[in-house]
Amino acid sequence: MTETFLLADLIAQSGARAPHAIALTYGKQSMSYADLQQSIEGFVGGMLGLGLQRGERIAIYLEKRFETVIASFGATAAGCVFVPLNPLLKHEQVAYIMRDCNVRALITSNERLPLLAKALETCNDLRHVILTNAEQMPPDTGPVTYLHWDDLLNSPAKTGHRIIDSDMAAILYTSGSTGKPKGVVLSHRNMV
């Protein structure tokens, strides 16, 4: 067995060993390791196609679902950093975290977007919002462009930025019970 040092390698290696094994189950739907790996590769191509650079932050504001897993592993495979946002947070808290760690892209659902509309205006580094289930995309506003999840995953394949095991993989925010939430930086080695 090959030793794993990067977070996304966990999925790639499981997919190589047992591509048809079930990796995820959500409700009555399941996804194999091969399908999960293919989705992660599409995510990487999409993020790099948008111009995201090594170490840039991708916020994920979703409940537990396939897209959450794909975006988390895909962000690290692209050489970016994922920032999971608790779906119970209020829009002001989400905006604070996004500003604090300079989020460049946001993955969210069409239902959550209206809750964030005003808050997103204060996130100066945000350039891309990817919606998981939008039937009709909102118009691009200012520097922010909107993209449908399926279009992102259908992007041409690209190799992620070069990363090593001590590079940042995630920034997890504390609850902020004694003040503002603080980001805890985790490397690939920490996560693996």
Coordinates of N, CA and C in Angstrom, one line a residue:
M1 N 0.8 -1.2 0.0 CA 0.0 0.0 0.0 C 0.9 1.3 0.0
T2 N 0.6 2.2 -0.8 CA 1.3 3.4 -0.9 C 0.9 4.3 0.2
E3 N 1.9 5.0 0.9 CA 1.7 5.9 2.0 C 1.1 7.2 1.4
T4 N 0.1 7.7 2.1 CA -0.6 8.9 1.6 C -0.2 10.1 2.4
F5 N 0.2 11.2 1.7 CA 0.6 12.4 2.4 C -0.3 13.6 2.1
L6 N -1.1 13.5 1.0 CA -2.0 14.6 0.6 C -3.4 14.1 0.8
L7 N -4.3 15.0 1.2 CA -5.7 14.7 1.5 C -6.4 14.0 0.3
A8 N -6.3 14.6 -0.9 CA -7.0 14.1 -2.0 C -6.5 12.7 -2.4
D9 N -5.3 12.3 -2.0 CA -4.8 11.0 -2.4 C -5.6 9.9 -1.7
L10 N -6.2 10.2 -0.6 CA -7.1 9.2 0.1 C -8.1 8.7 -0.9
I11 N -8.8 9.6 -1.6 CA -9.8 9.2 -2.5 C -9.2 8.5 -3.7
A12 N -8.2 9.1 -4.3 CA -7.5 8.5 -5.5 C -7.1 7.1 -5.3
Q13 N -6.5 6.9 -4.1 CA -6.0 5.5 -3.8 C -7.1 4.5 -3.6
S14 N -8.2 5.0 -2.9 CA -9.3 4.1 -2.7 C -10.0 3.8 -4.0
G15 N -10.1 4.8 -4.9 CA -10.6 4.6 -6.2 C -9.8 3.6 -7.1
A16 N -8.5 3.6 -6.9 CA -7.7 2.7 -7.7 C -7.8 1.3 -7.1
R17 N -8.0 1.1 -5.8 CA -8.1 -0.2 -5.2 C -9.5 -0.8 -5.5
A18 N -10.5 0.0 -5.3 CA -11.9 -0.5 -5.4 C -12.8 0.5 -6.1
P19 N -12.7 0.7 -7.4 CA -13.4 1.8 -8.0 C -14.9 1.7 -7.9
H20 N -15.5 0.5 -7.8 CA -16.9 0.4 -7.8 C -17.5 0.3 -6.4
A21 N -16.6 0.3 -5.4 CA -17.1 0.3 -4.0 C -17.8 1.7 -3.7
I22 N -18.8 1.6 -2.8 CA -19.5 2.8 -2.5 C -18.7 3.7 -1.6
A23 N -18.5 4.9 -2.0 CA -17.8 5.9 -1.2 C -18.7 6.8 -0.4
L24 N -19.8 7.1 -0.9 CA -20.8 8.1 -0.3 C -22.2 7.6 -0.4
T25 N -23.0 7.8 0.6 CA -24.4 7.6 0.5 C -25.1 8.8 1.1
Y26 N -26.1 9.3 0.3 CA -26.9 10.5 0.8 C -28.3 10.2 0.4
G27 N -29.1 10.0 1.4 CA -30.5 9.6 1.2 C -30.5 8.2 0.5
K28 N -31.2 8.2 -0.6 CA -31.3 6.9 -1.4 C -30.2 6.8 -2.5
Q29 N -29.4 7.8 -2.6 CA -28.4 7.9 -3.7 C -27.0 7.5 -3.1
S30 N -26.2 6.8 -4.0 CA -24.9 6.4 -3.6 C -23.9 6.8 -4.7
M31 N -22.6 7.0 -4.3 CA -21.6 7.3 -5.3 C -20.4 6.4 -5.1
S32 N -19.9 5.9 -6.1 CA -18.7 5.0 -6.1 C -17.4 5.8 -5.9
Y33 N -16.4 5.2 -5.6 CA -15.1 5.9 -5.5 C -14.6 6.4 -6.9
A34 N -14.9 5.6 -7.9 CA -14.6 6.0 -9.3 C -15.3 7.3 -9.6
D35 N -16.6 7.4 -9.3 CA -17.4 8.6 -9.6 C -17.0 9.7 -8.8
L36 N -16.7 9.5 -7.5 CA -16.2 10.5 -6.6 C -14.9 11.1 -7.2
Q37 N -14.0 10.2 -7.6 CA -12.7 10.7 -8.1 C -12.9 11.5 -9.4
Q38 N -13.8 11.1 -10.2 CA -14.1 11.8 -11.5 C -14.6 13.2 -11.2
S39 N -15.5 13.3 -10.2 CA -16.1 14.6 -9.8 C -15.0 15.5 -9.2
I40 N -14.2 14.9 -8.4 CA -13.1 15.7 -7.8 C -12.2 16.3 -9.0
E41 N -11.9 15.4 -9.9 CA -11.1 15.9 -11.1 C -11.8 17.0 -11.9
G42 N -13.1 16.9 -12.0 CA -13.8 17.9 -12.7 C -13.8 19.2 -11.9
F43 N -13.9 19.1 -10.6 CA -13.9 20.2 -9.7 C -12.5 21.0 -9.8
V44 N -11.4 20.2 -9.8 CA -10.1 20.8 -10.0 C -10.0 21.5 -11.3
G45 N -10.4 20.9 -12.4 CA -10.4 21.6 -13.7 C -11.2 22.9 -13.7
G46 N -12.4 22.8 -13.0 CA -13.2 24.0 -12.9 C -12.6 25.1 -12.1
M47 N -12.0 24.8 -11.0 CA -11.4 25.8 -10.1 C -10.2 26.5 -10.8
L48 N -9.3 25.6 -11.5 CA -8.2 26.1 -12.2 C -8.6 26.9 -13.4
G49 N -9.7 26.5 -14.0 CA -10.2 27.3 -15.2 C -10.7 28.6 -14.8
L50 N -11.2 28.8 -13.5 CA -11.6 30.1 -13.0 C -10.4 31.0 -12.6
G51 N -9.2 30.4 -12.6 CA -8.0 31.1 -12.3 C -7.6 31.1 -10.9
L52 N -8.1 30.2 -10.1 CA -7.7 30.1 -8.7 C -6.2 29.6 -8.6
Q53 N -5.5 30.3 -7.7 CA -4.1 30.0 -7.5 C -3.9 29.2 -6.3
R54 N -2.7 28.7 -6.2 CA -2.2 27.9 -5.1 C -2.5 28.6 -3.8
G55 N -3.1 27.9 -2.8 CA -3.4 28.4 -1.5 C -4.6 29.3 -1.4
E56 N -5.3 29.6 -2.5 CA -6.5 30.5 -2.4 C -7.6 29.7 -1.7
R57 N -8.5 30.4 -1.0 CA -9.5 29.8 -0.2 C -10.8 29.6 -0.9
I58 N -11.4 28.4 -0.7 CA -12.7 28.1 -1.3 C -13.6 27.8 -0.1
A59 N -14.6 28.6 0.1 CA -15.6 28.4 1.2 C -16.7 27.4 0.8
I60 N -17.1 26.6 1.7 CA -18.2 25.6 1.4 C -19.3 25.9 2.4
Y61 N -20.4 26.4 1.9 CA -21.6 26.7 2.8 C -22.8 25.8 2.4
L62 N -22.7 24.6 2.8 CA -23.7 23.6 2.4 C -23.9 22.6 3.6
E63 N -25.0 22.0 3.6 CA -25.2 20.9 4.6 C -24.4 19.7 4.1
K64 N -24.4 18.6 4.8 CA -23.7 17.4 4.4 C -24.4 16.8 3.2
R65 N -23.6 16.7 2.1 CA -24.1 16.2 0.8 C -23.0 15.9 -0.1
F66 N -23.2 15.3 -1.2 CA -22.1 14.9 -2.1 C -21.2 16.1 -2.5
E67 N -21.9 17.2 -2.8 CA -21.1 18.4 -3.2 C -20.1 18.9 -2.1
T68 N -20.5 18.7 -0.9 CA -19.6 19.1 0.2 C -18.4 18.3 0.2
V69 N -18.5 17.0 0.0 CA -17.3 16.1 0.0 C -16.5 16.4 -1.2
I70 N -17.1 16.5 -2.4 CA -16.4 16.8 -3.6 C -15.6 18.1 -3.5
A71 N -16.2 19.1 -3.0 CA -15.6 20.4 -2.9 C -14.4 20.4 -1.9
S72 N -14.6 19.7 -0.8 CA -13.6 19.6 0.2 C -12.3 19.0 -0.3
F73 N -12.5 17.8 -0.9 CA -11.3 17.1 -1.4 C -10.8 17.7 -2.7
G74 N -11.7 18.3 -3.5 CA -11.4 18.9 -4.8 C -10.5 20.2 -4.5
A75 N -10.9 20.9 -3.5 CA -10.1 22.2 -3.2 C -8.7 21.8 -2.9
T76 N -8.5 20.8 -2.1 CA -7.1 20.4 -1.8 C -6.4 19.8 -3.0
A77 N -7.1 19.1 -3.8 CA -6.5 18.5 -5.0 C -6.0 19.6 -6.0
A78 N -6.8 20.7 -6.0 CA -6.4 21.8 -6.9 C -5.2 22.6 -6.3
G79 N -4.9 22.4 -5.1 CA -3.8 23.2 -4.5 C -4.4 24.4 -3.7
C80 N -5.7 24.4 -3.5 CA -6.3 25.5 -2.8 C -6.6 25.0 -1.4
V81 N -7.3 25.8 -0.6 CA -7.6 25.5 0.8 C -9.1 25.6 1.0
F82 N -9.7 24.6 1.6 CA -11.1 24.6 1.8 C -11.5 25.2 3.2
V83 N -12.6 25.9 3.2 CA -13.0 26.6 4.5 C -14.5 26.2 4.7
P84 N -14.7 25.1 5.5 CA -16.1 24.7 5.7 C -16.8 25.7 6.6
L85 N -18.0 26.1 6.2 CA -18.8 27.1 6.9 C -20.0 26.3 7.5
N86 N -20.2 26.3 8.8 CA -21.3 25.7 9.4 C -22.6 26.2 8.8
P87 N -23.4 25.3 8.3 CA -24.7 25.7 7.7 C -25.7 26.4 8.7
L88 N -25.4 26.3 10.0 CA -26.2 27.0 11.0 C -25.8 28.4 11.2
L89 N -24.7 28.9 10.7 CA -24.2 30.2 10.9 C -25.1 31.2 10.2
K90 N -25.2 32.4 10.9 CA -26.0 33.5 10.3 C -25.1 34.2 9.2
H91 N -25.8 35.0 8.4 CA -25.1 35.6 7.2 C -23.9 36.5 7.7
E92 N -24.1 37.2 8.8 CA -23.0 38.1 9.3 C -21.8 37.3 9.7
Q93 N -22.0 36.1 10.3 CA -20.9 35.3 10.7 C -20.2 34.7 9.5
V94 N -21.0 34.3 8.5 CA -20.4 33.7 7.3 C -19.5 34.8 6.6
A95 N -20.1 36.0 6.5 CA -19.3 37.1 5.9 C -18.0 37.4 6.6
Y96 N -18.1 37.4 8.0 CA -16.9 37.7 8.8 C -15.8 36.7 8.4
I97 N -16.2 35.4 8.4 CA -15.2 34.3 8.2 C -14.6 34.5 6.8
M98 N -15.5 34.7 5.8 CA -15.0 34.9 4.4 C -14.1 36.1 4.2
R99 N -14.4 37.1 4.9 CA -13.5 38.3 4.9 C -12.2 38.0 5.6
D100 N -12.3 37.3 6.7 CA -11.1 37.1 7.6 C -10.0 36.2 6.9
C101 N -10.5 35.3 6.1 CA -9.5 34.4 5.4 C -9.4 34.6 3.9
N102 N -10.0 35.7 3.4 CA -9.9 36.1 2.0 C -10.4 35.1 1.0
V103 N -11.6 34.6 1.2 CA -12.2 33.6 0.4 C -12.3 34.1 -1.1
R104 N -11.9 33.3 -2.0 CA -11.9 33.7 -3.4 C -13.1 33.1 -4.1
A105 N -13.6 31.8 -3.7 CA -14.7 31.2 -4.3 C -15.6 30.6 -3.2
L106 N -16.9 30.6 -3.5 CA -17.9 30.1 -2.5 C -18.8 29.1 -3.2
I107 N -18.9 27.9 -2.5 CA -19.8 26.8 -3.0 C -21.0 26.9 -2.1
T108 N -22.2 27.1 -2.6 CA -23.4 27.1 -1.8 C -24.6 26.6 -2.7
S109 N -25.8 26.7 -2.1 CA -27.0 26.2 -2.8 C -27.8 27.5 -3.1
N110 N -28.7 27.3 -4.0 CA -29.6 28.3 -4.4 C -30.5 28.8 -3.3
E111 N -30.8 27.9 -2.3 CA -31.6 28.2 -1.2 C -30.9 29.1 -0.2
R112 N -29.6 28.9 -0.1 CA -28.8 29.7 0.9 C -28.3 31.0 0.3
L113 N -28.2 31.2 -1.0 CA -27.7 32.4 -1.6 C -28.5 33.7 -1.1
P114 N -29.9 33.7 -1.1 CA -30.6 34.9 -0.7 C -30.2 35.3 0.7
L115 N -29.9 34.4 1.6 CA -29.5 34.7 3.0 C -28.2 35.4 3.0
L116 N -27.4 35.2 2.0 CA -26.0 35.8 2.0 C -25.9 37.1 1.1
A117 N -26.9 37.4 0.4 CA -26.8 38.4 -0.7 C -26.1 39.7 -0.2
K118 N -26.6 40.3 0.9 CA -26.0 41.5 1.4 C -24.6 41.3 2.0
A119 N -24.5 40.2 2.7 CA -23.2 39.9 3.3 C -22.1 39.7 2.3
L120 N -22.4 39.1 1.1 CA -21.4 38.9 0.1 C -20.8 40.2 -0.5
E121 N -21.6 41.3 -0.4 CA -21.2 42.5 -0.9 C -20.0 43.1 -0.1
T122 N -19.8 42.6 1.1 CA -18.7 43.1 1.9 C -17.4 42.2 1.8
C123 N -17.5 41.1 1.0 CA -16.4 40.2 0.9 C -15.6 40.6 -0.4
N124 N -14.6 41.4 -0.2 CA -13.9 42.1 -1.3 C -13.1 41.1 -2.1
D125 N -12.7 40.0 -1.5 CA -11.8 39.0 -2.3 C -12.6 38.0 -3.1
L126 N -13.9 37.9 -2.8 CA -14.8 36.9 -3.4 C -14.9 37.2 -4.9
R127 N -14.7 36.2 -5.8 CA -14.8 36.4 -7.2 C -15.8 35.4 -7.9
H128 N -16.0 34.3 -7.2 CA -16.8 33.3 -7.9 C -17.8 32.6 -6.9
V129 N -19.1 32.5 -7.3 CA -20.0 31.8 -6.5 C -20.5 30.6 -7.3
I130 N -20.4 29.4 -6.8 CA -20.8 28.2 -7.5 C -22.1 27.7 -6.8
L131 N -23.2 27.6 -7.6 CA -24.4 27.2 -7.0 C -24.7 25.7 -7.4
T132 N -25.1 24.9 -6.4 CA -25.2 23.5 -6.6 C -26.5 23.1 -7.3
N133 N -27.5 23.9 -7.1 CA -28.8 23.4 -7.7 C -29.7 24.6 -8.3
A134 N -29.0 25.6 -8.8 CA -29.8 26.7 -9.4 C -30.4 26.3 -10.7
E135 N -31.7 26.6 -10.9 CA -32.3 26.4 -12.2 C -32.0 27.6 -13.0
Q136 N -32.0 28.8 -12.4 CA -31.7 30.0 -13.1 C -30.6 30.7 -12.4
M137 N -29.6 31.1 -13.1 CA -28.4 31.7 -12.4 C -28.7 33.2 -12.2
P138 N -28.3 33.7 -11.0 CA -28.4 35.2 -10.9 C -27.5 35.9 -11.8
P139 N -27.7 37.2 -12.1 CA -26.8 37.9 -13.0 C -25.5 38.2 -12.2
D140 N -24.4 38.2 -13.0 CA -23.1 38.5 -12.4 C -23.2 39.9 -11.9
T141 N -22.7 40.2 -10.7 CA -22.7 41.5 -10.1 C -21.3 41.9 -9.7
G142 N -20.9 43.0 -10.3 CA -19.6 43.6 -10.0 C -18.5 42.5 -10.3
P143 N -17.6 42.3 -9.4 CA -16.5 41.4 -9.6 C -16.9 39.9 -9.5
V144 N -18.1 39.7 -9.0 CA -18.5 38.3 -8.7 C -19.2 37.7 -9.9
T145 N -18.8 36.5 -10.3 CA -19.4 35.7 -11.3 C -20.1 34.5 -10.7
Y146 N -21.2 34.0 -11.3 CA -21.9 32.9 -10.8 C -21.8 31.8 -11.8
L147 N -21.7 30.5 -11.3 CA -21.5 29.4 -12.1 C -22.3 28.2 -11.5
H148 N -22.9 27.4 -12.4 CA -23.6 26.2 -12.0 C -22.6 25.1 -11.7
W149 N -22.9 24.4 -10.6 CA -22.1 23.2 -10.2 C -21.8 22.3 -11.3
D150 N -22.8 21.9 -12.1 CA -22.6 20.9 -13.2 C -21.7 21.5 -14.3
D151 N -21.8 22.7 -14.5 CA -20.9 23.3 -15.5 C -19.4 23.3 -15.0
L152 N -19.3 23.6 -13.7 CA -17.9 23.5 -13.1 C -17.3 22.1 -13.2
L153 N -18.1 21.1 -12.9 CA -17.6 19.7 -13.0 C -17.3 19.2 -14.4
N154 N -17.9 19.9 -15.4 CA -17.7 19.5 -16.8 C -16.6 20.3 -17.4
S155 N -15.8 21.0 -16.6 CA -14.6 21.7 -17.1 C -13.6 20.7 -17.6
P156 N -12.7 21.2 -18.5 CA -11.6 20.3 -19.0 C -10.7 19.9 -17.8
A157 N -10.2 18.7 -17.9 CA -9.3 18.3 -16.8 C -8.0 19.1 -16.8
K158 N -7.5 19.3 -15.6 CA -6.3 20.0 -15.4 C -5.6 19.5 -14.2
T159 N -4.3 19.6 -14.1 CA -3.5 19.1 -13.0 C -3.5 20.3 -12.0
G160 N -3.7 19.9 -10.7 CA -3.7 21.0 -9.7 C -2.3 21.5 -9.5
H161 N -2.3 22.6 -8.7 CA -1.0 23.3 -8.4 C -0.2 22.3 -7.5
R162 N 1.1 22.4 -7.6 CA 2.0 21.5 -6.9 C 1.9 21.8 -5.4
I163 N 1.7 20.8 -4.6 CA 1.6 21.0 -3.2 C 2.4 19.9 -2.5
I164 N 2.7 20.2 -1.2 CA 3.4 19.2 -0.4 C 2.6 19.0 0.9
D165 N 3.0 18.0 1.7 CA 2.2 17.6 2.9 C 2.1 18.7 4.0
S166 N 3.0 19.6 4.0 CA 3.0 20.7 5.0 C 2.2 21.9 4.5
D167 N 1.7 21.9 3.3 CA 0.9 23.0 2.8 C -0.5 23.0 3.5
M168 N -1.1 24.2 3.5 CA -2.4 24.3 4.1 C -3.4 23.5 3.3
A169 N -4.3 22.7 4.0 CA -5.4 22.0 3.3 C -6.7 22.6 3.7
A170 N -6.9 23.1 4.9 CA -8.2 23.6 5.4 C -7.9 24.7 6.5
I171 N -8.9 25.5 6.6 CA -9.0 26.5 7.7 C -10.4 26.2 8.4
L172 N -10.3 25.7 9.6 CA -11.6 25.5 10.3 C -11.7 26.6 11.4
Y173 N -12.9 27.1 11.5 CA -13.1 28.3 12.4 C -13.8 27.8 13.7
T174 N -13.3 28.3 14.8 CA -13.8 28.0 16.1 C -15.2 28.6 16.2
S175 N -15.9 28.3 17.2 CA -17.3 28.8 17.4 C -17.4 30.2 17.7
G176 N -16.3 30.8 18.2 CA -16.4 32.2 18.6 C -17.1 32.5 19.9
S177 N -17.2 31.5 20.7 CA -17.9 31.7 22.0 C -17.3 32.7 22.9
T178 N -16.0 33.0 22.8 CA -15.4 34.0 23.6 C -14.9 35.3 22.8
G179 N -15.5 35.5 21.7 CA -15.2 36.6 20.8 C -15.4 36.2 19.4
K180 N -14.7 36.8 18.5 CA -14.9 36.5 17.0 C -14.3 35.1 16.8
P181 N -14.9 34.3 15.8 CA -14.3 33.0 15.5 C -12.9 33.2 15.0
K182 N -12.0 32.2 15.3 CA -10.6 32.2 14.9 C -10.4 31.0 14.0
G183 N -9.6 31.2 12.9 CA -9.3 30.2 12.0 C -8.2 29.3 12.5
V184 N -8.4 28.0 12.4 CA -7.3 27.0 12.8 C -6.9 26.4 11.5
V185 N -5.6 26.6 11.2 CA -5.0 26.1 9.9 C -4.5 24.7 10.1
L186 N -5.0 23.8 9.1 CA -4.6 22.4 9.1 C -3.9 22.1 7.8
S187 N -2.7 21.4 7.9 CA -2.0 21.0 6.8 C -2.5 19.7 6.2
H188 N -2.1 19.3 5.1 CA -2.4 18.0 4.5 C -2.0 16.9 5.5
R189 N -0.8 17.0 6.1 CA -0.4 16.0 7.0 C -1.3 16.0 8.2
N190 N -1.8 17.1 8.7 CA -2.7 17.1 9.9 C -4.0 16.4 9.5
M191 N -4.5 16.7 8.3 CA -5.8 16.1 7.9 C -5.7 14.6 7.7
V192 N -4.6 14.2 7.0 CA -4.4 12.7 6.7 C -4.2 12.0 8.0

